[in-house]
Amino acid sequence: IHLVCLPTQYLLYSLMESPKIILIEDSEADSKLFKLVLDMSGYKGIFAHFKEASEYLSMLQLLDATAQIPDLIFIDYNIPQHNGIELLHQTRKNPFFQHVPVILLSGHDPEYLNDLKGISAPDMWLEKSFEFSLFKENLQPAFATFLPSYAFS
């Protein structure tokens, strides 16, 4: 995994043709577990992590037609400042990101997500876990569905 540590405005500009994943997650423990699962599963793409919703929203405003578009976006539902539904809505309103699959992550079974429709509906929601094998198992459907060539081993 390549952890991109560039200023926000340069984050998605790259000449690499690897799969690109964005994670918006405020929890250091959850983001480290997410990255560890990717590492241990053989993922060899670009991984960009936003710890704050405001950083992600700033990046969305700076995009232009030369930006590389991510292949998957994972958003923590309970991120401070904005919730995951608000970030999903802003993602869908962006012309460059509107067709990118968005997966909402939640620490519990959010039955209310099943009622979301249209621009605010995630492509998938996944339950987070603090246990490596369970978290990996929970992430597998997203990769199998949206990045089948990078399905977990």
Coordinates of C-alpha atoms in Angstrom, one line a residue:
I1 CA 0.0 0.0 0.0
H2 CA 1.2 3.4 -0.8
L3 CA 0.1 5.9 1.9
V4 CA -0.2 9.2 0.2
C5 CA 1.0 12.0 2.5
L6 CA 0.8 15.0 0.2
P7 CA -1.1 18.3 0.7
T8 CA -4.8 17.8 0.0
Q9 CA -4.7 19.6 -3.4
Y10 CA -2.1 17.1 -4.7
L11 CA -3.6 14.0 -3.2
L12 CA -5.3 12.4 -6.2
Y13 CA -2.9 13.6 -8.9
S14 CA -0.8 10.6 -9.9
L15 CA 0.6 8.9 -12.9
M16 CA 0.1 5.5 -11.4
E17 CA -2.7 3.2 -12.8
S18 CA -3.2 1.3 -9.6
P19 CA -6.6 1.0 -7.9
K20 CA -7.3 4.0 -5.7
I21 CA -9.1 3.9 -2.4
I22 CA -10.2 6.8 -0.2
L23 CA -11.0 6.2 3.5
I24 CA -12.6 9.0 5.6
E25 CA -12.2 7.8 9.1
D26 CA -11.5 9.8 12.3
S27 CA -10.5 6.8 14.5
E28 CA -6.8 6.2 14.4
A29 CA -7.3 2.5 15.5
D30 CA -10.0 1.9 12.8
S31 CA -7.9 3.5 10.0
K32 CA -4.8 1.4 11.1
L33 CA -6.9 -1.8 11.1
F34 CA -8.3 -0.9 7.7
K35 CA -4.8 -0.3 6.3
L36 CA -3.5 -3.5 7.9
V37 CA -6.3 -5.5 6.4
L38 CA -5.4 -4.1 2.9
D39 CA -1.7 -4.8 3.5
M40 CA -2.2 -8.4 4.7
S41 CA -4.7 -9.0 1.8
G42 CA -2.2 -8.1 -0.9
Y43 CA -3.7 -4.8 -2.0
K44 CA -1.1 -2.9 -4.1
G45 CA -3.0 0.3 -4.9
I46 CA -3.1 3.8 -3.7
F47 CA -4.6 4.5 -0.3
A48 CA -5.6 8.0 0.8
H49 CA -6.8 8.6 4.3
F50 CA -8.7 11.7 5.5
K51 CA -9.0 11.9 9.3
E52 CA -11.4 14.9 9.2
A53 CA -14.5 15.5 7.1
S54 CA -13.4 19.0 6.3
E55 CA -10.2 17.8 4.7
Y56 CA -12.2 15.5 2.4
L57 CA -14.7 18.3 1.5
S58 CA -11.8 20.7 0.7
M59 CA -10.3 18.1 -1.6
L60 CA -13.7 17.7 -3.4
Q61 CA -13.8 21.4 -4.1
L62 CA -10.3 21.5 -5.6
L63 CA -10.8 18.7 -8.1
D64 CA -10.6 19.4 -11.8
A65 CA -10.7 17.2 -14.9
T66 CA -7.0 16.1 -14.5
A67 CA -7.5 14.5 -11.1
Q68 CA -7.5 10.7 -11.0
I69 CA -10.8 9.4 -9.7
P70 CA -10.8 6.8 -6.9
D71 CA -12.2 3.4 -7.5
L72 CA -13.8 3.1 -4.0
I73 CA -14.6 5.5 -1.2
F74 CA -15.1 4.3 2.4
I75 CA -16.8 6.8 4.7
D76 CA -17.2 6.3 8.5
Y77 CA -20.8 7.0 9.3
N78 CA -20.0 8.6 12.7
I79 CA -17.3 11.0 11.6
P80 CA -17.2 14.3 13.6
Q81 CA -18.3 17.6 12.1
H82 CA -20.4 15.9 9.4
N83 CA -22.0 12.5 9.4
G84 CA -21.3 9.9 6.7
I85 CA -24.6 10.6 4.9
E86 CA -23.7 14.3 4.5
L87 CA -20.3 13.3 3.1
L88 CA -21.9 10.8 0.8
H89 CA -24.3 13.5 -0.4
Q90 CA -21.4 15.9 -1.1
T91 CA -19.6 13.1 -3.0
R92 CA -22.6 12.4 -5.2
K93 CA -23.0 16.1 -6.0
N94 CA -19.4 16.3 -7.3
P95 CA -19.3 15.7 -11.1
F96 CA -16.0 13.8 -10.9
F97 CA -17.0 11.5 -8.0
Q98 CA -20.7 11.0 -8.6
H99 CA -20.3 7.5 -10.1
V100 CA -17.6 6.3 -7.6
P101 CA -18.9 3.5 -5.4
V102 CA -19.3 4.7 -1.8
I103 CA -19.3 2.3 1.1
L104 CA -20.5 3.5 4.5
L105 CA -18.8 2.0 7.6
S106 CA -20.6 1.8 10.9
G107 CA -19.8 0.2 14.2
H108 CA -23.3 -1.3 14.4
D109 CA -26.0 -2.5 12.1
P110 CA -27.6 0.7 10.8
E111 CA -31.0 -0.5 9.7
Y112 CA -31.9 3.1 8.8
L113 CA -29.4 3.0 5.9
N114 CA -31.7 0.5 4.1
D115 CA -34.3 3.3 3.8
L116 CA -32.0 5.8 2.1
K117 CA -32.7 6.4 -1.6
G118 CA -31.2 8.4 -4.4
I119 CA -28.3 10.7 -4.0
S120 CA -27.9 9.9 -0.3
A121 CA -28.0 6.1 -0.7
P122 CA -24.6 4.3 -0.3
D123 CA -23.6 1.6 -2.7
M124 CA -23.0 -0.6 0.2
W125 CA -22.7 -0.4 4.0
L126 CA -20.4 -2.5 6.1
E127 CA -20.2 -3.1 9.8
K128 CA -16.8 -2.3 11.4
S129 CA -15.1 -4.6 13.8
F130 CA -12.1 -4.4 16.0
E131 CA -11.1 -7.9 15.3
F132 CA -8.8 -8.4 12.2
S133 CA -10.4 -11.5 10.7
L134 CA -14.0 -10.2 11.2
F135 CA -13.1 -6.8 9.7
K136 CA -11.4 -8.5 6.8
E137 CA -14.5 -10.7 6.3
N138 CA -16.7 -7.6 6.4
L139 CA -14.6 -5.7 3.8
Q140 CA -14.5 -8.6 1.3
P141 CA -17.9 -8.0 -0.3
A142 CA -16.9 -4.4 -1.2
F143 CA -13.8 -5.6 -3.0
A144 CA -15.6 -8.6 -4.6
T145 CA -18.3 -6.3 -5.9
F146 CA -16.4 -3.1 -6.9
L147 CA -12.8 -4.3 -7.4
P148 CA -13.1 -8.0 -8.3
S149 CA -9.5 -8.2 -9.6
Y150 CA -8.4 -7.1 -6.1
A151 CA -10.6 -9.5 -4.1
F152 CA -9.0 -10.4 -0.9
S153 CA -6.8 -13.5 -0.6

